[in-house]
mmCIF file of C-alpha atoms in Angstrom:
data_model
loop_
_atom_site.group_PDB
_atom_site.id
_atom_site.type_symbol
_atom_site.label_atom_id
_atom_site.label_comp_id
_atom_site.label_asym_id
_atom_site.label_seq_id
_atom_site.Cartn_x
_atom_site.Cartn_y
_atom_site.Cartn_z
ATOM 1 C CA MET G 1 3.707 17.274 -20.058
ATOM 2 C CA GLU G 2 4.085 21.006 -20.486
ATOM 3 C CA SER G 3 5.368 23.120 -17.598
ATOM 4 C CA ASN G 4 2.052 24.951 -17.145
ATOM 5 C CA ILE G 5 0.223 21.616 -16.733
ATOM 6 C CA LEU G 6 2.780 20.429 -14.204
ATOM 7 C CA LYS G 7 2.363 23.690 -12.325
ATOM 8 C CA ARG G 8 -1.388 23.096 -12.115
ATOM 9 C CA LEU G 9 -0.653 19.565 -10.923
ATOM 10 C CA ARG G 10 1.527 20.889 -8.072
ATOM 11 C CA GLU G 11 -1.084 23.459 -7.073
ATOM 12 C CA TRP G 12 -3.787 20.810 -7.070
ATOM 13 C CA PHE G 13 -1.667 18.494 -4.921
ATOM 14 C CA LYS G 14 -0.915 21.162 -2.327
ATOM 15 C CA LYS G 15 -4.642 21.727 -1.887
ATOM 16 C CA ASN G 16 -5.777 18.112 -2.045
ATOM 17 C CA ALA G 17 -2.976 15.967 -0.599
ATOM 18 C CA ALA G 18 -4.459 13.514 1.885
ATOM 19 C CA MET G 19 -3.020 13.308 5.380
ATOM 20 C CA LEU G 20 -1.193 9.989 5.523
ATOM 21 C CA PRO G 21 1.054 8.628 8.292
ATOM 22 C CA TRP G 22 4.022 8.375 5.888
ATOM 23 C CA ARG G 23 3.505 11.809 4.334
ATOM 24 C CA PRO G 24 4.977 14.890 6.106
ATOM 25 C CA THR G 25 2.855 17.997 6.542
ATOM 26 C CA ASP G 26 5.477 19.942 4.616
ATOM 27 C CA LEU G 27 5.241 18.404 1.150
ATOM 28 C CA ASP G 28 8.638 19.860 0.211
ATOM 29 C CA ALA G 29 10.454 18.227 3.119
ATOM 30 C CA PRO G 30 12.912 15.363 2.408
ATOM 31 C CA ARG G 31 11.833 12.100 4.003
ATOM 32 C CA ASP G 32 13.344 9.198 5.856
ATOM 33 C CA PRO G 33 14.344 6.743 3.079
ATOM 34 C CA TYR G 34 13.541 3.799 5.348
ATOM 35 C CA ALA G 35 9.987 5.076 5.889
ATOM 36 C CA VAL G 36 9.524 5.636 2.145
ATOM 37 C CA TRP G 37 10.763 2.131 1.405
ATOM 38 C CA ILE G 38 8.401 0.499 3.913
ATOM 39 C CA SER G 39 5.320 2.504 2.920
ATOM 40 C CA GLU G 40 5.834 2.066 -0.810
ATOM 41 C CA THR G 41 6.425 -1.663 -0.431
ATOM 42 C CA MET G 42 3.263 -2.029 1.649
ATOM 43 C CA LEU G 43 1.286 -0.044 -0.917
ATOM 44 C CA GLN G 44 2.140 -2.460 -3.726
ATOM 45 C CA GLN G 45 -1.066 -4.354 -4.559
ATOM 46 C CA THR G 46 -2.705 -2.971 -1.383
ATOM 47 C CA GLN G 47 -5.169 -0.118 -0.813
ATOM 48 C CA VAL G 48 -4.095 2.991 1.087
ATOM 49 C CA ALA G 49 -6.917 2.556 3.628
ATOM 50 C CA THR G 50 -5.604 -0.919 4.478
ATOM 51 C CA VAL G 51 -1.961 0.129 4.734
ATOM 52 C CA ARG G 52 -2.474 3.004 7.218
ATOM 53 C CA ASP G 53 -2.786 0.916 10.388
ATOM 54 C CA TYR G 54 -0.211 -1.643 9.271
ATOM 55 C CA TYR G 55 2.338 1.098 8.632
ATOM 56 C CA ILE G 56 1.767 2.737 12.039
ATOM 57 C CA LYS G 57 2.146 -0.571 13.898
ATOM 58 C CA TRP G 58 5.192 -1.535 11.842
ATOM 59 C CA MET G 59 7.012 1.736 12.442
ATOM 60 C CA LYS G 60 6.268 1.568 16.148
ATOM 61 C CA ARG G 61 7.876 -1.879 16.356
ATOM 62 C CA PHE G 62 10.584 -1.359 13.686
ATOM 63 C CA PRO G 63 11.306 2.399 13.716
ATOM 64 C CA ASP G 64 14.528 2.109 11.708
ATOM 65 C CA ILE G 65 16.381 -0.310 9.496
ATOM 66 C CA GLU G 66 18.779 -1.444 12.220
ATOM 67 C CA THR G 67 15.916 -2.464 14.524
ATOM 68 C CA LEU G 68 14.313 -4.363 11.666
ATOM 69 C CA ALA G 69 17.553 -6.154 10.792
ATOM 70 C CA LYS G 70 17.658 -7.666 14.298
ATOM 71 C CA ALA G 71 14.180 -9.207 13.971
ATOM 72 C CA ASN G 72 13.456 -12.771 12.893
ATOM 73 C CA GLU G 73 11.245 -13.820 10.013
ATOM 74 C CA GLU G 74 8.465 -15.111 12.255
ATOM 75 C CA GLU G 75 7.999 -11.733 13.936
ATOM 76 C CA VAL G 76 8.193 -9.842 10.646
ATOM 77 C CA PHE G 77 5.455 -12.085 9.221
ATOM 78 C CA ARG G 78 3.264 -11.357 12.247
ATOM 79 C CA TYR G 79 3.422 -7.631 11.581
ATOM 80 C CA TRP G 80 2.791 -8.249 7.876
ATOM 81 C CA GLN G 81 -0.099 -10.650 8.460
ATOM 82 C CA GLY G 82 -3.081 -9.628 6.336
ATOM 83 C CA LEU G 83 -1.169 -7.642 3.727
ATOM 84 C CA GLY G 84 -0.607 -10.690 1.516
ATOM 85 C CA TYR G 85 2.215 -11.266 -0.964
ATOM 86 C CA TYR G 86 4.476 -12.486 1.853
ATOM 87 C CA SER G 87 7.545 -12.536 -0.347
ATOM 88 C CA ARG G 88 7.549 -8.761 0.160
ATOM 89 C CA ALA G 89 7.996 -9.185 3.920
ATOM 90 C CA ARG G 90 10.728 -11.769 3.447
ATOM 91 C CA ASN G 91 12.589 -9.469 1.033
ATOM 92 C CA ILE G 92 12.230 -6.499 3.386
ATOM 93 C CA LEU G 93 13.992 -8.439 6.129
ATOM 94 C CA ARG G 94 16.705 -9.684 3.758
ATOM 95 C CA THR G 95 17.333 -6.162 2.505
ATOM 96 C CA ALA G 96 17.486 -4.731 6.035
ATOM 97 C CA LYS G 97 20.090 -7.288 7.038
ATOM 98 C CA THR G 98 22.086 -6.689 3.833
ATOM 99 C CA VAL G 99 22.115 -2.902 4.255
ATOM 100 C CA CYS G 100 23.173 -3.167 7.897
ATOM 101 C CA GLU G 101 25.907 -5.689 7.103
ATOM 102 C CA GLN G 102 27.247 -3.377 4.403
ATOM 103 C CA ALA G 103 27.177 -0.448 6.828
ATOM 104 C CA VAL G 104 29.281 -2.405 9.327
ATOM 105 C CA ARG G 105 31.816 -3.416 6.670
ATOM 106 C CA GLN G 106 32.105 0.134 5.356
ATOM 107 C CA ALA G 107 32.001 1.740 8.818
ATOM 108 C CA HIS G 108 28.958 3.805 7.847
ATOM 109 C CA ARG G 109 26.709 4.178 10.867
ATOM 110 C CA PRO G 110 23.839 4.468 11.264
ATOM 111 C CA ALA G 111 22.840 2.269 8.353
ATOM 112 C CA THR G 112 20.706 3.890 5.685
ATOM 113 C CA MET G 113 19.308 3.092 2.262
ATOM 114 C CA PRO G 114 21.658 3.557 -0.731
ATOM 115 C CA ARG G 115 21.481 6.729 -2.826
ATOM 116 C CA THR G 116 21.812 5.287 -6.330
ATOM 117 C CA ARG G 117 19.357 3.333 -8.454
ATOM 118 C CA LYS G 118 21.941 0.665 -9.238
ATOM 119 C CA GLU G 119 22.626 -0.033 -5.555
ATOM 120 C CA LEU G 120 18.940 -0.025 -4.625
ATOM 121 C CA GLU G 121 17.832 -2.328 -7.427
ATOM 122 C CA ALA G 122 20.529 -4.808 -6.397
ATOM 123 C CA LEU G 123 18.712 -5.324 -3.072
ATOM 124 C CA PRO G 124 16.068 -8.069 -2.630
ATOM 125 C CA GLY G 125 12.567 -6.969 -3.573
ATOM 126 C CA ILE G 126 13.479 -3.471 -4.759
ATOM 127 C CA GLY G 127 12.613 -2.875 -8.392
ATOM 128 C CA ALA G 128 12.573 0.162 -10.645
ATOM 129 C CA TYR G 129 9.450 1.660 -9.069
ATOM 130 C CA THR G 130 10.510 1.334 -5.419
ATOM 131 C CA ALA G 131 14.034 2.548 -6.178
ATOM 132 C CA GLY G 132 12.621 5.597 -7.951
ATOM 133 C CA ALA G 133 10.285 6.329 -5.043
ATOM 134 C CA ILE G 134 13.118 6.220 -2.492
ATOM 135 C CA LEU G 135 15.436 8.388 -4.594
ATOM 136 C CA SER G 136 12.701 10.849 -5.474
ATOM 137 C CA LEU G 137 10.654 11.207 -2.283
ATOM 138 C CA ALA G 138 13.455 10.752 0.246
ATOM 139 C CA TYR G 139 16.529 12.133 -1.499
ATOM 140 C CA HIS G 140 14.799 14.576 -3.910
ATOM 141 C CA GLN G 141 16.682 13.240 -6.906
ATOM 142 C CA ARG G 142 15.311 13.582 -10.449
ATOM 143 C CA GLU G 143 14.268 9.950 -10.602
ATOM 144 C CA ALA G 144 11.159 8.570 -12.286
ATOM 145 C CA ILE G 145 8.578 6.162 -10.946
ATOM 146 C CA LEU G 146 5.960 4.147 -12.781
ATOM 147 C CA ASP G 147 3.095 2.435 -10.978
ATOM 148 C CA GLY G 148 -0.454 1.538 -11.970
ATOM 149 C CA ASN G 149 -1.707 5.051 -11.272
ATOM 150 C CA LEU G 150 0.847 6.660 -13.567
ATOM 151 C CA VAL G 151 0.240 4.063 -16.274
ATOM 152 C CA ARG G 152 -3.464 4.935 -16.234
ATOM 153 C CA ILE G 153 -2.780 8.686 -16.333
ATOM 154 C CA PHE G 154 -0.231 8.477 -19.147
ATOM 155 C CA ALA G 155 -2.470 6.131 -21.160
ATOM 156 C CA ARG G 156 -5.311 8.645 -20.997
ATOM 157 C CA PHE G 157 -3.249 11.808 -21.288
ATOM 158 C CA TYR G 158 -1.417 10.615 -24.405
ATOM 159 C CA ALA G 159 -4.156 8.215 -25.665
ATOM 160 C CA LEU G 160 -1.814 5.212 -25.568
ATOM 161 C CA ASP G 161 -3.546 2.112 -26.889
ATOM 162 C CA PHE G 162 -1.025 -0.302 -25.365
ATOM 163 C CA LEU G 163 0.230 -1.298 -21.918
ATOM 164 C CA PRO G 164 3.816 -1.446 -20.610
ATOM 165 C CA THR G 165 3.512 -5.240 -20.565
ATOM 166 C CA ASP G 166 2.538 -5.502 -24.244
ATOM 167 C CA LYS G 167 4.960 -6.751 -26.884
ATOM 168 C CA ALA G 168 7.315 -4.175 -28.369
ATOM 169 C CA SER G 169 5.625 -4.183 -31.773
ATOM 170 C CA ALA G 170 2.481 -2.711 -30.213
ATOM 171 C CA GLY G 171 4.221 0.258 -28.650
ATOM 172 C CA LYS G 172 3.974 3.449 -30.629
ATOM 173 C CA ASN G 173 4.488 6.808 -29.025
ATOM 174 C CA THR G 174 2.704 10.020 -30.013
ATOM 175 C CA THR G 175 5.053 10.560 -32.948
ATOM 176 C CA GLY G 176 4.165 7.148 -34.360
ATOM 177 C CA LYS G 177 7.679 5.846 -33.758
ATOM 178 C CA ASN G 178 7.787 2.202 -32.773
ATOM 179 C CA GLU G 179 9.522 1.471 -29.451
ATOM 180 C CA GLY G 180 9.314 -0.862 -26.489
ATOM 181 C CA CYS G 181 5.998 -0.505 -24.700
ATOM 182 C CA ALA G 182 7.507 -0.302 -21.212
ATOM 183 C CA GLU G 183 10.131 2.170 -22.427
ATOM 184 C CA ALA G 184 7.433 4.403 -23.936
ATOM 185 C CA TYR G 185 5.780 4.751 -20.509
ATOM 186 C CA TRP G 186 9.107 5.203 -18.724
ATOM 187 C CA LYS G 187 9.976 7.958 -21.193
ATOM 188 C CA TYR G 188 6.936 9.965 -20.099
ATOM 189 C CA ALA G 189 7.718 9.225 -16.452
ATOM 190 C CA ARG G 190 11.266 10.553 -16.890
ATOM 191 C CA GLU G 191 9.961 13.718 -18.547
ATOM 192 C CA VAL G 192 7.762 14.390 -15.509
ATOM 193 C CA ALA G 193 10.722 13.702 -13.193
ATOM 194 C CA ASP G 194 13.145 15.963 -15.071
ATOM 195 C CA SER G 195 12.571 18.812 -12.625
ATOM 196 C CA PRO G 196 13.724 20.048 -9.215
ATOM 197 C CA LYS G 197 10.153 19.240 -8.152
ATOM 198 C CA ALA G 198 10.301 15.646 -9.361
ATOM 199 C CA TYR G 199 9.373 14.363 -5.890
ATOM 200 C CA MET G 200 6.164 16.409 -5.917
ATOM 201 C CA HIS G 201 5.254 15.522 -9.501
ATOM 202 C CA ASN G 202 5.661 11.821 -8.772
ATOM 203 C CA GLU G 203 3.611 11.821 -5.606
ATOM 204 C CA ALA G 204 0.982 14.161 -7.043
ATOM 205 C CA LEU G 205 0.420 11.810 -9.980
ATOM 206 C CA MET G 206 0.046 8.840 -7.647
ATOM 207 C CA GLU G 207 -2.493 10.814 -5.604
ATOM 208 C CA LEU G 208 -4.298 11.955 -8.741
ATOM 209 C CA GLY G 209 -4.610 8.405 -10.028
ATOM 210 C CA ARG G 210 -5.909 7.193 -6.675
ATOM 211 C CA THR G 211 -8.516 9.900 -6.144
ATOM 212 C CA VAL G 212 -9.428 11.520 -9.498
ATOM 213 C CA CYS G 213 -8.117 9.622 -12.543
ATOM 214 C CA LYS G 214 -9.625 6.408 -11.222
ATOM 215 C CA SER G 215 -10.104 3.181 -13.137
ATOM 216 C CA LYS G 216 -13.867 3.611 -13.116
ATOM 217 C CA ASN G 217 -15.785 6.868 -13.153
ATOM 218 C CA PRO G 218 -12.810 9.260 -13.381
ATOM 219 C CA GLU G 219 -13.603 12.759 -12.117
ATOM 220 C CA CYS G 220 -12.297 14.615 -15.166
ATOM 221 C CA ALA G 221 -14.005 17.884 -14.160
ATOM 222 C CA ASN G 222 -11.720 18.041 -11.108
ATOM 223 C CA CYS G 223 -8.527 16.998 -12.893
ATOM 224 C CA PRO G 224 -5.672 19.519 -13.248
ATOM 225 C CA LEU G 225 -4.481 17.648 -16.350
ATOM 226 C CA SER G 226 -7.760 17.752 -18.282
ATOM 227 C CA GLY G 227 -6.631 20.706 -20.407
ATOM 228 C CA GLY G 228 -3.996 18.550 -22.116
ATOM 229 C CA CYS G 229 -5.596 15.092 -21.857
ATOM 230 C CA ARG G 230 -6.282 13.553 -25.275
ATOM 231 C CA ALA G 231 -8.690 10.922 -23.966
ATOM 232 C CA PHE G 232 -10.757 13.595 -22.217
ATOM 233 C CA ALA G 233 -10.751 15.876 -25.265
ATOM 234 C CA GLU G 234 -11.971 13.006 -27.443
ATOM 235 C CA GLY G 235 -14.513 11.744 -24.902
ATOM 236 C CA ARG G 236 -12.762 8.381 -24.698
ATOM 237 C CA THR G 237 -11.474 8.105 -21.133
ATOM 238 C CA GLY G 238 -13.253 4.769 -20.726
ATOM 239 C CA GLU G 239 -11.103 3.269 -23.481
ATOM 240 C CA PHE G 240 -7.784 3.892 -21.739
ATOM 241 C CA PRO G 241 -5.752 2.149 -20.612
ATOM 242 C CA PRO G 242 -6.735 -0.818 -22.810
ATOM 243 C CA LYS G 243 -8.113 -3.799 -20.929
ATOM 244 C CA ARG G 244 -5.634 -6.385 -19.796
ATOM 245 C CA LYS G 245 -6.430 -10.059 -20.136
ATOM 246 C CA SER G 246 -6.981 -11.619 -16.729
ATOM 247 C CA ALA G 247 -4.032 -13.669 -15.535
ATOM 248 C CA GLN G 248 -5.945 -15.266 -12.665
ATOM 249 C CA ARG G 249 -5.913 -19.040 -12.434
ATOM 250 C CA GLU G 250 -8.449 -21.053 -10.490
ATOM 251 C CA TRP G 251 -7.194 -23.478 -7.844
ATOM 252 C CA ARG G 252 -9.362 -25.879 -5.856
ATOM 253 C CA GLY G 253 -8.039 -27.878 -2.984
ATOM 254 C CA THR G 254 -8.140 -28.943 0.638
ATOM 255 C CA ALA G 255 -6.555 -27.412 3.724
ATOM 256 C CA LEU G 256 -5.874 -29.873 6.530
ATOM 257 C CA VAL G 257 -6.261 -28.962 10.179
ATOM 258 C CA VAL G 258 -4.511 -31.930 11.796
ATOM 259 C CA GLU G 259 -4.899 -31.946 15.585
ATOM 260 C CA SER G 260 -2.924 -34.286 17.832
ATOM 261 C CA ALA G 261 -4.238 -35.894 21.005
ATOM 262 C CA ASP G 262 -2.387 -33.313 23.097
ATOM 263 C CA GLY G 263 -4.030 -30.356 21.334
ATOM 264 C CA LYS G 264 -1.329 -29.380 18.882
ATOM 265 C CA LEU G 265 -1.774 -28.441 15.233
ATOM 266 C CA LEU G 266 0.387 -29.542 12.346
ATOM 267 C CA ALA G 267 2.278 -26.740 10.556
ATOM 268 C CA VAL G 268 4.426 -27.132 7.466
ATOM 269 C CA SER G 269 6.675 -24.645 5.705
ATOM 270 C CA ALA G 270 7.754 -26.503 2.572
ATOM 271 C CA GLY G 271 6.366 -28.747 -0.141
ATOM 272 C CA GLN G 272 3.133 -26.748 -0.474
ATOM 273 C CA PRO G 273 1.520 -25.073 -3.499
ATOM 274 C CA PHE G 274 1.470 -21.721 -1.697
ATOM 275 C CA LEU G 275 3.223 -19.875 1.123
ATOM 276 C CA ALA G 276 6.560 -21.664 0.874
ATOM 277 C CA GLY G 277 8.968 -20.761 3.641
ATOM 278 C CA GLN G 278 6.390 -19.814 6.254
ATOM 279 C CA ALA G 279 4.264 -21.802 8.665
ATOM 280 C CA THR G 280 1.022 -22.831 6.984
ATOM 281 C CA LEU G 281 -1.564 -25.574 7.135
ATOM 282 C CA PRO G 282 -0.925 -28.520 4.797
ATOM 283 C CA HIS G 283 -2.869 -28.053 1.564
ATOM 284 C CA PHE G 284 -3.111 -29.771 -1.782
ATOM 285 C CA GLU G 285 -5.101 -29.506 -4.993
ATOM 286 C CA HIS G 286 -8.074 -31.676 -5.898
ATOM 287 C CA SER G 287 -10.956 -31.579 -8.359
ATOM 288 C CA ARG G 288 -14.344 -30.068 -7.599
ATOM 289 C CA ASN G 289 -15.845 -33.586 -7.487
ATOM 290 C CA ALA G 290 -13.343 -35.003 -5.003
ATOM 291 C CA THR G 291 -14.739 -37.859 -2.916
ATOM 292 C CA ALA G 292 -15.648 -37.331 0.709
ATOM 293 C CA GLY G 293 -13.516 -38.681 3.537
ATOM 294 C CA ILE G 294 -9.746 -38.657 3.843
ATOM 295 C CA PRO G 295 -8.048 -37.871 0.521
ATOM 296 C CA ALA G 296 -5.048 -40.009 -0.369
ATOM 297 C CA GLU G 297 -2.849 -36.883 -0.415
ATOM 298 C CA ALA G 298 -3.662 -36.247 3.249
ATOM 299 C CA GLU G 299 -2.053 -39.489 4.386
ATOM 300 C CA ALA G 300 1.374 -38.032 3.736
ATOM 301 C CA TYR G 301 0.850 -36.069 6.982
ATOM 302 C CA PHE G 302 -0.643 -38.656 9.361
ATOM 303 C CA ASN G 303 -1.407 -42.353 9.745
ATOM 304 C CA ALA G 304 -5.047 -43.049 8.897
ATOM 305 C CA ASP G 305 -5.093 -45.791 11.553
ATOM 306 C CA ASN G 306 -4.600 -43.111 14.214
ATOM 307 C CA VAL G 307 -7.576 -40.963 13.153
ATOM 308 C CA VAL G 308 -10.254 -40.565 15.824
ATOM 309 C CA HIS G 309 -12.581 -38.622 13.563
ATOM 310 C CA THR G 310 -12.639 -36.338 10.542
ATOM 311 C CA ARG G 311 -14.986 -33.439 9.982
ATOM 312 C CA GLU G 312 -15.732 -31.381 6.881
ATOM 313 C CA CYS G 313 -15.699 -27.772 8.066
ATOM 314 C CA GLY G 314 -16.974 -25.930 5.045
ATOM 315 C CA SER G 315 -14.849 -23.995 2.603
ATOM 316 C CA PHE G 316 -13.442 -20.535 1.978
ATOM 317 C CA ARG G 317 -12.274 -18.398 -0.910
ATOM 318 C CA HIS G 318 -8.918 -16.687 -1.041
ATOM 319 C CA ASN G 319 -6.598 -15.000 -3.524
ATOM 320 C CA ILE G 320 -2.817 -15.453 -3.570
ATOM 321 C CA THR G 321 -0.928 -13.647 -6.350
ATOM 322 C CA VAL G 322 -2.611 -14.792 -9.597
ATOM 323 C CA HIS G 323 -4.454 -17.717 -7.983
ATOM 324 C CA LYS G 324 -8.159 -17.586 -7.261
ATOM 325 C CA ILE G 325 -8.551 -20.217 -4.561
ATOM 326 C CA GLU G 326 -11.559 -22.252 -3.457
ATOM 327 C CA CYS G 327 -10.507 -24.419 -0.540
ATOM 328 C CA ARG G 328 -12.419 -26.903 1.577
ATOM 329 C CA VAL G 329 -11.318 -27.442 5.177
ATOM 330 C CA LEU G 330 -10.885 -30.895 6.688
ATOM 331 C CA HIS G 331 -10.376 -31.244 10.447
ATOM 332 C CA VAL G 332 -8.557 -34.458 11.389
ATOM 333 C CA LYS G 333 -8.349 -35.447 15.071
ATOM 334 C CA LEU G 334 -5.648 -38.005 15.956
ATOM 335 C CA SER G 335 -5.359 -40.458 18.838
ATOM 336 C CA THR G 336 -1.601 -39.940 19.183
ATOM 337 C CA LYS G 337 0.399 -37.132 20.697
ATOM 338 C CA ALA G 338 2.313 -34.805 18.386
ATOM 339 C CA SER G 339 5.651 -36.380 19.243
ATOM 340 C CA LYS G 340 4.340 -39.822 18.193
ATOM 341 C CA CYS G 341 2.622 -38.835 14.955
ATOM 342 C CA VAL G 342 3.734 -40.520 11.759
ATOM 343 C CA ALA G 343 2.526 -40.695 8.170
ATOM 344 C CA SER G 344 0.590 -43.667 6.788
ATOM 345 C CA SER G 345 3.870 -45.167 5.635
ATOM 346 C CA GLY G 346 4.673 -45.726 9.312
ATOM 347 C CA LYS G 347 7.637 -43.391 9.015
ATOM 348 C CA LYS G 348 8.071 -39.868 10.243
ATOM 349 C CA ILE G 349 6.347 -37.149 8.258
ATOM 350 C CA ASP G 350 8.381 -36.526 5.109
ATOM 351 C CA PRO G 351 11.221 -34.051 5.890
ATOM 352 C CA GLN G 352 10.425 -32.231 2.639
ATOM 353 C CA PHE G 353 7.412 -30.689 4.396
ATOM 354 C CA ASN G 354 9.503 -29.243 7.256
ATOM 355 C CA ALA G 355 6.712 -30.152 9.668
ATOM 356 C CA THR G 356 6.328 -28.765 13.192
ATOM 357 C CA TRP G 357 3.569 -28.829 15.793
ATOM 358 C CA VAL G 358 2.166 -25.720 17.449
ATOM 359 C CA LYS G 359 -0.086 -25.352 20.449
ATOM 360 C CA LYS G 360 -3.669 -24.597 19.514
ATOM 361 C CA GLU G 361 -3.657 -21.446 21.637
ATOM 362 C CA ASP G 362 -0.602 -20.175 19.728
ATOM 363 C CA ALA G 363 -2.126 -20.754 16.288
ATOM 364 C CA ALA G 364 -2.932 -17.091 15.586
ATOM 365 C CA LYS G 365 0.738 -16.197 16.016
ATOM 366 C CA ALA G 366 2.245 -19.307 14.468
ATOM 367 C CA PHE G 367 0.188 -19.149 11.266
ATOM 368 C CA ALA G 368 0.940 -15.581 10.196
ATOM 369 C CA ASN G 369 -0.977 -15.755 6.917
ATOM 370 C CA SER G 370 -4.633 -15.147 6.163
ATOM 371 C CA PHE G 371 -4.955 -18.389 4.149
ATOM 372 C CA SER G 372 -4.339 -20.538 7.243
ATOM 373 C CA LEU G 373 -6.293 -18.256 9.547
ATOM 374 C CA LYS G 374 -9.366 -18.452 7.306
ATOM 375 C CA ALA G 375 -9.181 -22.240 7.389
ATOM 376 C CA LEU G 376 -8.759 -22.317 11.180
ATOM 377 C CA LYS G 377 -11.724 -20.005 11.603
ATOM 378 C CA ASN G 378 -13.880 -22.666 9.949
ATOM 379 C CA VAL G 379 -12.820 -25.218 12.561
ATOM 380 C CA PHE G 380 -12.507 -23.454 15.899
#
């Protein structure tokens, strides 16, 4: 992009920047790298309006990386509950502990995020985009970022008929030279970032994509880039970026709410299709025409001879990563206490499930994921 267009972009941003809890009033001020890391990780796959309250609560509880590093996974999941993509929360905690351990070994206190892309990208959950955001917004380095907003803007501005995820043979830049599709987009991102104002260019483009250069009904009349935008000049903004084939996969199954005689609920954290590593309700896949009653898969978690009653409690829809889920809920009440519960084999519940029992009144805290909470809402 030419310097005069970037100047208009900066002027537009100064007038239109939204007030956000992670954005300082002074747009030129360096930022806390920890705060940038947390906000940008939360914003991945999540709307700004949703992230606001989560970010405020998170920063109140975990104001710095050293406080976070002392937390356990269960508490971190509670503060992440509702944001989805729980691997992000797990990686945040792992990274916090790693950074603090390195700070102790190197006698660098207080602990802080690294200042190089290589060091940042070596940490769990930090990829090229997040590393660029930290280096650019917090440390004011000339580092590029590339998220969905920038992809959409570059595709329209340069009339790119391919996506970063396309095969290399499809990627031609404006000179017609064939190159990797991802690299073509990163090239434009680096050009924008090759400036002392890289931090402002990067954030302004993200804001522009969110509010003006939107996926549907872009407000081209209000866009500071319209003077150089090829798609706008040709009246073809609706054609860019090209449509991506849906990667969503349908999944149908059953979530079990197994309740013991002493009012405890069965939680598992392994051997499940989704949410591995965190407390969740047992769940398994079945066809749309599954028979009523107790499915055979369910008897891995309790002995059918100890069932007082079962109740179909409706169903719910949910999305996890690329999975579009339709899940029925089956409430199973047992005649035995939690400590006496066994599977239909007569043996203890298979260790592969890492099963535990939680008090019903503690369910909201124990099941820190919206999948389980939706199922429980159908029962209680």
